[in-house]
PDB file of C-alpha atoms in Angstrom:
ATOM      1  CA  THR A 215     -42.934-170.101-157.090  1.00 75.00           C
ATOM      2  CA  SER A 216     -42.277-172.761-159.680  1.00 81.00           C
ATOM      3  CA  THR A 217     -44.020-173.343-162.978  1.00 84.00           C
ATOM      4  CA  ILE A 218     -43.743-176.652-164.789  1.00 85.00           C
ATOM      5  CA  SER A 219     -45.320-177.904-167.967  1.00 87.00           C
ATOM      6  CA  GLY A 220     -45.365-181.185-169.786  1.00 88.00           C
ATOM      7  CA  THR A 221     -47.316-184.385-170.037  1.00 88.00           C
ATOM      8  CA  VAL A 222     -49.202-185.761-167.044  1.00 88.00           C
ATOM      9  CA  LYS A 223     -46.427-188.308-166.559  1.00 92.00           C
ATOM     10  CA  GLU A 224     -43.720-185.612-166.661  1.00 90.00           C
ATOM     11  CA  VAL A 225     -45.583-183.346-164.223  1.00 88.00           C
ATOM     12  CA  ASN A 226     -46.270-186.250-161.846  1.00 89.00           C
ATOM     13  CA  GLY A 227     -42.600-187.247-162.018  1.00 91.00           C
ATOM     14  CA  TRP A 228     -41.547-183.711-161.091  1.00 89.00           C
ATOM     15  CA  LEU A 229     -44.068-183.570-158.209  1.00 87.00           C
ATOM     16  CA  ALA A 230     -42.926-186.983-156.925  1.00 90.00           C
ATOM     17  CA  ASN A 231     -39.344-185.686-156.651  1.00 90.00           C
ATOM     18  CA  ALA A 232     -40.100-182.141-155.462  1.00 88.00           C
ATOM     19  CA  THR A 233     -38.310-181.091-152.274  1.00 89.00           C
ATOM     20  CA  TYR A 234     -39.358-178.414-149.808  1.00 89.00           C
ATOM     21  CA  ILE A 235     -36.478-176.568-148.158  1.00 90.00           C
ATOM     22  CA  PRO A 236     -37.464-174.114-145.399  1.00 91.00           C
ATOM     23  CA  ASN A 237     -35.484-170.983-144.586  1.00 90.00           C
ATOM     24  CA  LYS A 238     -32.591-171.502-142.169  1.00 85.00           C
ATOM     25  CA  ASP A 239     -33.691-171.748-138.506  1.00 82.00           C
ATOM     26  CA  TRP A 240     -37.370-171.410-139.438  1.00 87.00           C
ATOM     27  CA  TYR A 241     -39.982-173.823-138.161  1.00 89.00           C
ATOM     28  CA  GLY A 242     -43.758-173.804-138.121  1.00 93.00           C
ATOM     29  CA  ARG A 243     -46.634-174.486-140.488  1.00 94.00           C
ATOM     30  CA  GLU A 244     -46.800-173.499-144.120  1.00 92.00           C
ATOM     31  CA  GLU A 245     -49.015-174.380-147.072  1.00 92.00           C
ATOM     32  CA  ILE A 246     -47.940-175.134-150.606  1.00 90.00           C
ATOM     33  CA  ASN A 247     -50.523-174.147-153.197  1.00 91.00           C
ATOM     34  CA  ILE A 248     -50.512-176.349-156.310  1.00 89.00           C
ATOM     35  CA  LEU A 249     -52.547-175.138-159.289  1.00 89.00           C
ATOM     36  CA  VAL A 250     -53.021-177.474-162.250  1.00 88.00           C
ATOM     37  CA  ASP A 251     -54.257-176.032-165.554  1.00 89.00           C
ATOM     38  CA  ASP A 252     -54.799-178.145-168.692  1.00 87.00           C
ATOM     39  CA  GLY A 253     -56.079-175.247-170.800  1.00 88.00           C
ATOM     40  CA  ARG A 254     -59.747-176.167-170.275  1.00 92.00           C
ATOM     41  CA  SER A 255     -60.099-176.263-166.485  1.00 92.00           C
ATOM     42  CA  THR A 256     -58.071-175.699-163.335  1.00 92.00           C
ATOM     43  CA  SER A 257     -57.741-177.520-160.056  1.00 92.00           C
ATOM     44  CA  THR A 258     -56.082-176.365-156.833  1.00 92.00           C
ATOM     45  CA  ILE A 259     -54.811-178.268-153.842  1.00 91.00           C
ATOM     46  CA  LEU A 260     -53.192-176.968-150.637  1.00 93.00           C
ATOM     47  CA  LEU A 261     -50.494-179.169-149.118  1.00 90.00           C
ATOM     48  CA  PRO A 262     -49.761-178.446-145.464  1.00 94.00           C
ATOM     49  CA  VAL A 263     -46.097-178.627-144.451  1.00 93.00           C
ATOM     50  CA  HIS A 264     -45.074-178.854-140.788  1.00 93.00           C
ATOM     51  CA  VAL A 265     -41.423-178.015-140.101  1.00 92.00           C
ATOM     52  CA  THR A 266     -40.268-179.139-136.655  1.00 89.00           C
ATOM     53  CA  PRO A 267     -37.473-177.303-134.845  1.00 84.00           C
ATOM     54  CA  VAL A 268     -34.047-178.874-134.430  1.00 80.00           C
ATOM     55  CA  ASN A 269     -31.591-178.234-131.645  1.00 77.00           C
ATOM     56  CA  ASP A 270     -28.798-175.757-132.303  1.00 79.00           C
ATOM     57  CA  LEU A 271     -25.865-176.758-130.119  1.00 79.00           C
ATOM     58  CA  PRO A 272     -24.181-174.113-127.996  1.00 83.00           C
ATOM     59  CA  LEU A 273     -20.985-172.674-129.418  1.00 82.00           C
ATOM     60  CA  PHE A 274     -17.973-170.894-128.032  1.00 81.00           C
ATOM     61  CA  TYR A 275     -16.568-168.127-130.129  1.00 77.00           C
ATOM     62  CA  ARG A 276     -13.808-165.608-129.790  1.00 73.00           C
ATOM     63  CA  ALA A 277     -14.988-162.050-129.464  1.00 64.00           C
ATOM     64  CA  THR A 278     -11.561-160.432-129.567  1.00 56.00           C
ATOM     65  CA  LYS A 279      -9.193-162.941-131.180  1.00 47.00           C
ATOM     66  CA  THR A 280      -8.541-164.158-134.705  1.00 41.00           C
ATOM     67  CA  LEU A 281     -11.020-166.848-135.709  1.00 40.00           C
ATOM     68  CA  GLY A 282      -8.571-168.648-137.968  1.00 43.00           C
ATOM     69  CA  SER A 283      -6.291-169.983-135.242  1.00 46.00           C
ATOM     70  CA  SER A 284      -7.030-173.304-133.570  1.00 53.00           C
ATOM     71  CA  ALA A 285      -6.566-172.033-130.015  1.00 60.00           C
ATOM     72  CA  LEU A 286      -6.551-168.815-128.089  1.00 73.00           C
ATOM     73  CA  VAL A 287      -3.133-168.094-126.584  1.00 81.00           C
ATOM     74  CA  TYR A 288      -2.697-166.018-123.443  1.00 85.00           C
ATOM     75  CA  THR A 289       0.415-165.078-121.514  1.00 87.00           C
ATOM     76  CA  THR A 290       0.712-164.642-117.764  1.00 90.00           C
ATOM     77  CA  VAL A 291       3.441-164.568-115.143  1.00 91.00           C
ATOM     78  CA  GLU A 292       4.037-167.451-112.719  1.00 92.00           C
ATOM     79  CA  ASP A 293       1.562-167.435-109.778  1.00 92.00           C
ATOM     80  CA  THR A 294      -0.442-164.610-111.391  1.00 93.00           C
ATOM     81  CA  PRO A 295      -4.137-164.918-112.381  1.00 93.00           C
ATOM     82  CA  THR A 296      -5.156-163.756-115.853  1.00 91.00           C
ATOM     83  CA  LEU A 297      -8.588-162.987-117.263  1.00 89.00           C
ATOM     84  CA  LEU A 298      -9.367-165.175-120.274  1.00 85.00           C
ATOM     85  CA  GLY A 299     -11.397-162.407-121.885  1.00 75.00           C
ATOM     86  CA  GLY A 300     -12.948-162.652-125.298  1.00 72.00           C
ATOM     87  CA  ILE A 301     -14.610-166.044-124.831  1.00 82.00           C
ATOM     88  CA  LYS A 302     -18.308-165.923-125.611  1.00 83.00           C
ATOM     89  CA  LEU A 303     -20.877-168.720-125.291  1.00 85.00           C
ATOM     90  CA  VAL A 304     -24.057-168.585-127.366  1.00 84.00           C
ATOM     91  CA  ASP A 305     -27.036-170.845-127.981  1.00 85.00           C
ATOM     92  CA  PRO A 306     -29.952-169.513-130.019  1.00 82.00           C
ATOM     93  CA  ASP A 307     -32.609-171.948-128.808  1.00 80.00           C
ATOM     94  CA  SER A 308     -31.950-173.117-125.229  1.00 81.00           C
ATOM     95  CA  THR A 309     -32.639-171.485-121.898  1.00 83.00           C
ATOM     96  CA  LEU A 310     -30.251-173.603-119.794  1.00 86.00           C
ATOM     97  CA  LEU A 311     -26.596-174.310-120.520  1.00 88.00           C
ATOM     98  CA  ARG A 312     -23.879-176.448-119.010  1.00 88.00           C
ATOM     99  CA  ALA A 313     -20.217-175.555-119.502  1.00 89.00           C
ATOM    100  CA  ASN A 314     -17.154-177.657-118.695  1.00 89.00           C
ATOM    101  CA  ILE A 315     -13.674-176.192-118.376  1.00 92.00           C
ATOM    102  CA  THR A 316     -10.618-178.353-117.713  1.00 93.00           C
ATOM    103  CA  CYS A 317      -6.994-177.168-117.425  1.00 94.00           C
ATOM    104  CA  ASN A 318      -3.871-179.264-116.988  1.00 94.00           C
ATOM    105  CA  TYR A 319      -1.666-177.108-114.741  1.00 94.00           C
ATOM    106  CA  GLY A 320      -3.893-174.373-113.384  1.00 94.00           C
ATOM    107  CA  ASN A 321      -7.247-173.515-111.872  1.00 95.00           C
ATOM    108  CA  VAL A 322     -10.126-171.623-113.419  1.00 94.00           C
ATOM    109  CA  SER A 323     -12.712-169.531-111.638  1.00 93.00           C
ATOM    110  CA  PHE A 324     -15.303-166.856-112.323  1.00 90.00           C
ATOM    111  CA  SER A 325     -15.642-163.349-110.928  1.00 88.00           C
ATOM    112  CA  TYR A 326     -17.013-163.110-107.407  1.00 85.00           C
ATOM    113  CA  SER A 327     -20.212-161.446-108.632  1.00 84.00           C
ATOM    114  CA  THR A 328     -21.038-164.289-111.056  1.00 83.00           C
ATOM    115  CA  ARG A 329     -19.731-167.372-109.230  1.00 81.00           C
ATOM    116  CA  HIS A 330     -22.623-167.386-106.737  1.00 81.00           C
ATOM    117  CA  THR A 331     -25.310-167.407-109.439  1.00 85.00           C
ATOM    118  CA  LEU A 332     -24.232-170.753-110.951  1.00 88.00           C
ATOM    119  CA  LEU A 333     -24.901-174.372-110.058  1.00 89.00           C
ATOM    120  CA  TYR A 334     -21.561-176.171-109.701  1.00 89.00           C
ATOM    121  CA  ILE A 335     -21.714-179.787-110.886  1.00 88.00           C
ATOM    122  CA  GLU A 336     -17.961-180.264-110.430  1.00 89.00           C
ATOM    123  CA  GLY A 337     -15.239-178.080-108.920  1.00 91.00           C
ATOM    124  CA  ARG A 338     -15.135-175.316-106.327  1.00 91.00           C
ATOM    125  CA  PRO A 339     -16.518-171.800-106.868  1.00 88.00           C
ATOM    126  CA  SER A 340     -13.213-170.358-105.654  1.00 88.00           C
ATOM    127  CA  GLY A 341     -11.327-172.222-108.405  1.00 90.00           C
ATOM    128  CA  SER A 342     -10.509-175.701-109.625  1.00 94.00           C
ATOM    129  CA  ASN A 343      -8.614-177.276-112.523  1.00 94.00           C
ATOM    130  CA  SER A 344     -11.919-178.811-113.659  1.00 94.00           C
ATOM    131  CA  LEU A 345     -15.221-176.939-113.463  1.00 92.00           C
ATOM    132  CA  SER A 346     -18.645-178.025-114.624  1.00 91.00           C
ATOM    133  CA  ILE A 347     -21.381-175.431-114.209  1.00 91.00           C
ATOM    134  CA  GLU A 348     -24.948-174.985-115.314  1.00 89.00           C
ATOM    135  CA  GLY A 349     -27.550-172.289-115.172  1.00 89.00           C
ATOM    136  CA  PRO A 350     -29.692-169.961-117.242  1.00 90.00           C
ATOM    137  CA  LYS A 351     -28.129-169.082-120.582  1.00 88.00           C
ATOM    138  CA  SER A 352     -27.550-165.425-119.706  1.00 89.00           C
ATOM    139  CA  VAL A 353     -25.914-166.303-116.352  1.00 91.00           C
ATOM    140  CA  VAL A 354     -23.567-168.923-117.847  1.00 90.00           C
ATOM    141  CA  ALA A 355     -22.659-166.584-120.721  1.00 87.00           C
ATOM    142  CA  LEU A 356     -21.884-163.753-118.292  1.00 88.00           C
ATOM    143  CA  ALA A 357     -19.796-166.077-116.115  1.00 90.00           C
ATOM    144  CA  MET A 358     -17.778-167.240-119.142  1.00 88.00           C
ATOM    145  CA  SER A 359     -16.889-163.607-119.878  1.00 86.00           C
ATOM    146  CA  THR A 360     -15.238-163.416-116.426  1.00 89.00           C
ATOM    147  CA  LEU A 361     -13.326-166.721-116.681  1.00 90.00           C
ATOM    148  CA  THR A 362      -9.976-166.378-114.923  1.00 92.00           C
ATOM    149  CA  TYR A 363      -6.992-168.732-115.085  1.00 93.00           C
ATOM    150  CA  THR A 364      -4.523-169.096-112.182  1.00 94.00           C
ATOM    151  CA  PRO A 365      -1.481-171.327-112.738  1.00 94.00           C
ATOM    152  CA  HIS A 366      -0.620-173.891-110.074  1.00 95.00           C
ATOM    153  CA  GLU A 367       1.947-172.580-107.607  1.00 93.00           C
ATOM    154  CA  HIS A 368       5.431-172.231-109.137  1.00 93.00           C
ATOM    155  CA  PHE A 369       4.287-173.667-112.491  1.00 94.00           C
ATOM    156  CA  ASN A 370       5.744-172.164-115.646  1.00 91.00           C
ATOM    157  CA  GLY A 371       5.461-173.378-119.221  1.00 93.00           C
ATOM    158  CA  MET A 372       2.529-174.044-121.536  1.00 92.00           C
ATOM    159  CA  ASP A 373      -0.858-175.075-120.182  1.00 93.00           C
ATOM    160  CA  SER A 374      -3.915-176.053-122.171  1.00 89.00           C
ATOM    161  CA  CYS A 375      -7.553-175.696-121.185  1.00 89.00           C
ATOM    162  CA  SER A 376     -10.499-177.342-122.921  1.00 88.00           C
ATOM    163  CA  LEU A 377     -13.969-175.779-122.932  1.00 88.00           C
ATOM    164  CA  THR A 378     -17.148-177.623-123.931  1.00 86.00           C
ATOM    165  CA  ALA A 379     -20.845-176.832-123.567  1.00 86.00           C
ATOM    166  CA  SER A 380     -24.178-178.628-123.816  1.00 84.00           C
ATOM    167  CA  ASP A 381     -27.831-177.644-123.611  1.00 82.00           C
ATOM    168  CA  ASP A 382     -31.105-178.973-122.288  1.00 72.00           C
ATOM    169  CA  SER A 383     -33.101-178.870-125.479  1.00 57.00           C
ATOM    170  CA  VAL A 384     -34.876-182.220-125.086  1.00 61.00           C
ATOM    171  CA  GLY A 385     -37.570-181.809-122.440  1.00 60.00           C
ATOM    172  CA  GLY A 386     -35.206-180.663-119.716  1.00 58.00           C
ATOM    173  CA  LEU A 387     -32.689-183.482-120.358  1.00 62.00           C
ATOM    174  CA  TRP A 388     -29.041-182.669-121.008  1.00 63.00           C
ATOM    175  CA  LEU A 389     -27.912-183.746-124.435  1.00 59.00           C
ATOM    176  CA  THR A 390     -24.916-186.013-124.525  1.00 51.00           C
ATOM    177  CA  SER A 391     -23.708-184.501-127.791  1.00 53.00           C
ATOM    178  CA  TRP A 392     -21.365-181.636-127.002  1.00 53.00           C
ATOM    179  CA  SER A 393     -20.650-178.545-128.975  1.00 58.00           C
ATOM    180  CA  LYS A 394     -17.316-178.134-130.635  1.00 61.00           C
ATOM    181  CA  SER A 395     -14.620-177.771-128.040  1.00 69.00           C
ATOM    182  CA  MET A 396     -12.556-174.643-127.741  1.00 77.00           C
ATOM    183  CA  HIS A 397      -8.957-174.889-126.587  1.00 76.00           C
ATOM    184  CA  VAL A 398      -7.149-172.139-124.746  1.00 81.00           C
ATOM    185  CA  GLU A 399      -3.395-172.154-124.304  1.00 83.00           C
ATOM    186  CA  ILE A 400      -1.679-170.187-121.556  1.00 85.00           C
ATOM    187  CA  ASN A 401       2.027-169.417-121.657  1.00 87.00           C
ATOM    188  CA  VAL A 402       3.059-169.092-117.999  1.00 90.00           C
ATOM    189  CA  GLN A 403       6.362-167.274-117.730  1.00 89.00           C
ATOM    190  CA  SER A 404       8.679-167.431-114.720  1.00 85.00           C
TER     191      SER A 404
END
């Protein structure tokens, strides 16, 4: 609620520059009730406001690691798979998600129980250094929680994996704008 007073010119100037700011993540229809009172009579007008939804991009976040670091760091032994736990994927407004995972010197895969519920755009369900998957949001999110890294045979040293995600928010079309990437580093010891 706002109350303004002044000359007709001052009030009109304020109304001409008034801005409506909806609550975060809210969309729908609302009405603004404007009551004008000059001391002798009143007049009321209702202004309809239609707030259209915007796409919230999917985001990776770290459920079990410090948010301040630029990358998650894991350690494994040469030729030994390791679960990259703690990686969560969320999107508040899409039903389908696509996730891309690319590693330099190792393969990534998902648990046996989740790998058969995904559509593989790129890579093999049993593991690949580059995977691109899509599916319902809950299925992709569950799969990401079982993401496992296996270093290439006899590799030891630092590897880096990049994770990105997109959604289908525009009439079933995949957006070309990706969420912020998440980087995972794996220290493979011999």
